[in-house]
Tab-separated table of C-alpha atoms in Angstrom:
chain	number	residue	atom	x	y	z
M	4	UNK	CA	-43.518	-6.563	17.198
M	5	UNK	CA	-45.662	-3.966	17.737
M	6	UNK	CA	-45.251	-0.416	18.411
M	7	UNK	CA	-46.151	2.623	21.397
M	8	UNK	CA	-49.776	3.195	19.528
M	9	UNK	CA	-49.882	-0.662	19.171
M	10	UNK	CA	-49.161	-0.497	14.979
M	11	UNK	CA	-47.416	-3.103	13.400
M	12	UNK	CA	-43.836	-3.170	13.139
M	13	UNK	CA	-42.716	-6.427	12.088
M	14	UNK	CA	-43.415	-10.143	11.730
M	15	UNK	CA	-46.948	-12.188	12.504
M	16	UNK	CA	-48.488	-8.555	13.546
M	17	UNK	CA	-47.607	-7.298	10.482
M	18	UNK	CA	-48.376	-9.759	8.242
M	19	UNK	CA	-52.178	-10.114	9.730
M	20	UNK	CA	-52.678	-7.079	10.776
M	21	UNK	CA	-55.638	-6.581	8.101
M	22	UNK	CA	-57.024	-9.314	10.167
M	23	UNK	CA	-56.462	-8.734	13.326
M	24	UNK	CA	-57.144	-5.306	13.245
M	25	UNK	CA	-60.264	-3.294	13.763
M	26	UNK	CA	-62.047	0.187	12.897
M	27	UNK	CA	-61.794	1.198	16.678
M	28	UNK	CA	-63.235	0.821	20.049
M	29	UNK	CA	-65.160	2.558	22.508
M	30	UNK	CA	-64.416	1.170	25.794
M	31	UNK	CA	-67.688	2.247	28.280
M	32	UNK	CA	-66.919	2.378	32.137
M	33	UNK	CA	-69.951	2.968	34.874
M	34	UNK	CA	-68.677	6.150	37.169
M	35	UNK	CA	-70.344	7.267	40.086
M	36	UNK	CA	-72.007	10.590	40.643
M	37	UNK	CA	-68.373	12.003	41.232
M	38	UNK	CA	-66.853	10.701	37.963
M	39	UNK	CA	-64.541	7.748	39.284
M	40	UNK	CA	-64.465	4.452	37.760
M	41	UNK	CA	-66.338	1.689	39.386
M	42	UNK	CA	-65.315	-0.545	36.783
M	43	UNK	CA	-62.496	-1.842	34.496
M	44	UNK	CA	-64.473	-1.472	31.377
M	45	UNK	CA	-66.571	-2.728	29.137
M	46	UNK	CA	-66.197	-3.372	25.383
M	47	UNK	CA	-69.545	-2.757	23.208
M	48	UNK	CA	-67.596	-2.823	19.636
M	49	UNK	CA	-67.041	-5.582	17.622
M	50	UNK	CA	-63.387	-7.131	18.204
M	51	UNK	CA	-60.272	-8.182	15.797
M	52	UNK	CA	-59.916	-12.009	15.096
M	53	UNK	CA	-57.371	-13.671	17.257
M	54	UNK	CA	-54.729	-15.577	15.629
M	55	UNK	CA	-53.155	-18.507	17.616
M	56	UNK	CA	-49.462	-19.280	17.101
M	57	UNK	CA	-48.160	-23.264	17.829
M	58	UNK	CA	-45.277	-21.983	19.763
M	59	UNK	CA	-44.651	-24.675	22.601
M	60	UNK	CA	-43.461	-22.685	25.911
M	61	UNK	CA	-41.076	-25.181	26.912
M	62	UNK	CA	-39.652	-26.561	23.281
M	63	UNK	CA	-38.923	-22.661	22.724
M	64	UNK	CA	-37.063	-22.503	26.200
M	65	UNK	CA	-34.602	-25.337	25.079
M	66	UNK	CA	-34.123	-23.939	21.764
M	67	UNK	CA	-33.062	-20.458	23.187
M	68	UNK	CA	-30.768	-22.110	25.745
M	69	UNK	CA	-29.327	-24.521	23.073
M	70	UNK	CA	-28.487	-21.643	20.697
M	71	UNK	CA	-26.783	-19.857	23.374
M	72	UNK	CA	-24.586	-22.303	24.033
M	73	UNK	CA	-24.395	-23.104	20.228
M	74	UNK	CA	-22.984	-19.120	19.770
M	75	UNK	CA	-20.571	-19.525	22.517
M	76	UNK	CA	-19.082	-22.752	22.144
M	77	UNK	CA	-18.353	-21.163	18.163
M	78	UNK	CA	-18.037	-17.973	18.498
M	79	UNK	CA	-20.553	-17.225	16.534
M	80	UNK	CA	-22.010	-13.564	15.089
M	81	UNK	CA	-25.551	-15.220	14.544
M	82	UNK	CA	-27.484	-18.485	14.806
M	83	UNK	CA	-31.129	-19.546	14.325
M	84	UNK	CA	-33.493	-22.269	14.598
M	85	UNK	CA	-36.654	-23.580	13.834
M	86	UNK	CA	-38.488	-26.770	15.203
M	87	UNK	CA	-41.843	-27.718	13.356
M	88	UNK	CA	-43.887	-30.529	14.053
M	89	UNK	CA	-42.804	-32.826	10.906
M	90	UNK	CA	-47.086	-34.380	10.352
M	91	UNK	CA	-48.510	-31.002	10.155
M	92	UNK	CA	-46.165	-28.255	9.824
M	93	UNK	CA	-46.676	-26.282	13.278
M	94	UNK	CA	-44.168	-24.479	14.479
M	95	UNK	CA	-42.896	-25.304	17.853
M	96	UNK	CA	-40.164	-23.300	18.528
M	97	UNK	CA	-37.993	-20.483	16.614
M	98	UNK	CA	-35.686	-18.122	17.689
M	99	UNK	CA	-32.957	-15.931	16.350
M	100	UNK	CA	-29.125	-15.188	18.153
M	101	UNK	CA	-28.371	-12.094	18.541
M	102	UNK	CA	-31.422	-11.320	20.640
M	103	UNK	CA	-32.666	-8.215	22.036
M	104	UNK	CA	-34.936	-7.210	25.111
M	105	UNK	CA	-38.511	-6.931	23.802
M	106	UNK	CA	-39.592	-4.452	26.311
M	107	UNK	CA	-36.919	-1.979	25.028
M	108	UNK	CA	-36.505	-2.106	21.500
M	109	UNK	CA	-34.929	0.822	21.477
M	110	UNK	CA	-31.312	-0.175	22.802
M	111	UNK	CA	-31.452	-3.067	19.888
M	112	UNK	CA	-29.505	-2.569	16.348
M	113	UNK	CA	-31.320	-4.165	12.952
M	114	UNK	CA	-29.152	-6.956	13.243
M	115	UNK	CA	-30.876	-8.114	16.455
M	116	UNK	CA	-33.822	-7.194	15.551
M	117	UNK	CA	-34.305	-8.854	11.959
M	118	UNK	CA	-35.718	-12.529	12.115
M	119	UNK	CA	-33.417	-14.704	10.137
M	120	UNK	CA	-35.421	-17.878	10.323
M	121	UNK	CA	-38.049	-15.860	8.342
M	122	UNK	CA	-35.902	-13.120	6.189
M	123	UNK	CA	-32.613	-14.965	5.462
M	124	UNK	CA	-31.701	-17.183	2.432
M	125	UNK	CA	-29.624	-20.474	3.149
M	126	UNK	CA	-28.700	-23.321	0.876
M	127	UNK	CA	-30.906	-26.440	2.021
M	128	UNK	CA	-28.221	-28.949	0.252
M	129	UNK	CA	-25.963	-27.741	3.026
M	130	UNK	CA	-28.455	-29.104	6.175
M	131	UNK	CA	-30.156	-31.972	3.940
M	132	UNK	CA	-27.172	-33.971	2.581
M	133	UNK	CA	-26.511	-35.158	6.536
M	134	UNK	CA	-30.383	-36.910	5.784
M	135	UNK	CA	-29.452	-38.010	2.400
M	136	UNK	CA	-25.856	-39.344	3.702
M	137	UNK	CA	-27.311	-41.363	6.379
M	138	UNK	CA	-29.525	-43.034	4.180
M	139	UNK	CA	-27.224	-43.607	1.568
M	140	UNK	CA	-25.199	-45.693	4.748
M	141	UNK	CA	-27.982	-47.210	6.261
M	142	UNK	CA	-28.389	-48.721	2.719
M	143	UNK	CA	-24.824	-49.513	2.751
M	144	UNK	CA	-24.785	-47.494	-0.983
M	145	UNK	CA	-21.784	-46.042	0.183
M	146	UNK	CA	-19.461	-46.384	3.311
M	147	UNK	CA	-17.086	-43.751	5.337
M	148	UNK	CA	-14.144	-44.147	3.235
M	149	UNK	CA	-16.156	-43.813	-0.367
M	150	UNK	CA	-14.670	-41.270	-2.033
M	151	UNK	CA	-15.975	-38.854	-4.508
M	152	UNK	CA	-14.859	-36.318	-7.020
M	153	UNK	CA	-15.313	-32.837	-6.303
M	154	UNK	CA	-12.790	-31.354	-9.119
M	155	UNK	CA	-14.980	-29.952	-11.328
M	156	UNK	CA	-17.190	-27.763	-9.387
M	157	UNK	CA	-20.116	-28.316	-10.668
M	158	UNK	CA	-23.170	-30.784	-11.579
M	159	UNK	CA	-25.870	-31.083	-14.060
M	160	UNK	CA	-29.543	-31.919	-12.358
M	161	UNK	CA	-32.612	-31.465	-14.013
M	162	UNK	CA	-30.889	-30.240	-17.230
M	163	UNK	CA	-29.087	-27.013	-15.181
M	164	UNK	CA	-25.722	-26.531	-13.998
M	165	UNK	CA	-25.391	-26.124	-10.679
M	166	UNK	CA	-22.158	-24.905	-9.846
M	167	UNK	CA	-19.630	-25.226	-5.832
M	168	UNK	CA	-18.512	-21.799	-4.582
M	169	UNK	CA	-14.937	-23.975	-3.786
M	170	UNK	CA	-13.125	-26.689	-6.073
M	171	UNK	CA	-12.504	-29.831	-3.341
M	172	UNK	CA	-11.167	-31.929	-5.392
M	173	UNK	CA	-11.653	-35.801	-4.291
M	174	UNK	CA	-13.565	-36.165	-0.617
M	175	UNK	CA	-13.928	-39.172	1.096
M	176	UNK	CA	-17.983	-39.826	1.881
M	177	UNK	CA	-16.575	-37.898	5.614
M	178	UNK	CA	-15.263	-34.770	3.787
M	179	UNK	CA	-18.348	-34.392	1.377
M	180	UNK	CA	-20.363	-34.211	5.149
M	181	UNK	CA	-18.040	-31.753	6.535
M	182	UNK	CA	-18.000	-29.310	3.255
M	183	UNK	CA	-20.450	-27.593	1.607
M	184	UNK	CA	-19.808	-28.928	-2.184
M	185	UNK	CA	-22.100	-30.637	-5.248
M	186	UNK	CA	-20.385	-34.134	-5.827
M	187	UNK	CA	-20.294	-36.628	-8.662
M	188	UNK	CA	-19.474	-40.111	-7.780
M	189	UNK	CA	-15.667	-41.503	-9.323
């Protein structure tokens, strides 16, 4: 986001703007006798560097649209998402619910306009143990009915205590998917 003078504001422009800025232009345009442009312009001075962002037009149209109907079908105050390549890390498509219109920032609160995919903190355990759970069946480890015990609230790993916001109690291998929770096998 950038602003009227074309500073900085927030995000990629902000974070490279020592690079993609420069000391200033002079923009030279041939006039005729009367002063009128006869041309567009031409730039003598040295220019910024560019910086090219992965975004994929059409991945980041489905990702907008899927998040729409994400917020509506749960009533949700907020959503984002991020798609990355998963072999070198691009970044294909992210965007952030609630929205706002980019040619009037002005009508848009700080809720709409903070990115959450970049500023916001969320518990990876939460997302990842669907990965880890499949596994875990695919191996036949566990099945749907394996049931775990949840009372305690917290695990050791690594030497640290990692302690459940809620007590659950014992989950089947089903419930531990549904809830956020830390589980030691019974």
């Amino acid at each position: 986001m950038v602003g009227l003078e074309n500073q900085p504001l927030e995000g990629i422009e902000l974070k490279y703007d020592k690079y993609l800025r420069t000391a200033g232009r002079k923009v030279y345009f041939a006039r005729d006798a009367s002063g009128s442009k006869l041309s567009s312009g031409e730039d003598l001075e040295a220019k910024g560097n560019d910086l090219l962002l992965t975004i994929d037009e059409g991945l980041q149209y489905i990702v907008e649209q899927e998040l729409d109907k994400a917020m509506a079908r749960w009533n949700s105050v907020a959503a984002s998402a991020i798609m990355m390549d998963p072999h070198t890390g691009e970044i294909l498509a992210l965007a952030n619910r609630p929205s706002y219109d980019l040619n009037n920032i002005s009508g848009a609160g700080k809720n709409a306009i903070r990115n959450r995919v970049i500023t916001d903190i969320y518990e990876p355990g939460s997302t990842f143990k669907v990965i880890v759970g499949t596994a875990a069946l695919e191996e036949k480890l566990y099945n749907l009915d394996s049931k775990f015990d949840c009372s305690r609230g917290a695990i050791e790993v690594g030497g640290k205590l990692i302690h459940d916001a809620h007590k659950h109690g014992v989950l089947t291998f089903q419930e531990v998917i549904q809830k956020s929770s830390n589980v030691g096998r019974s």
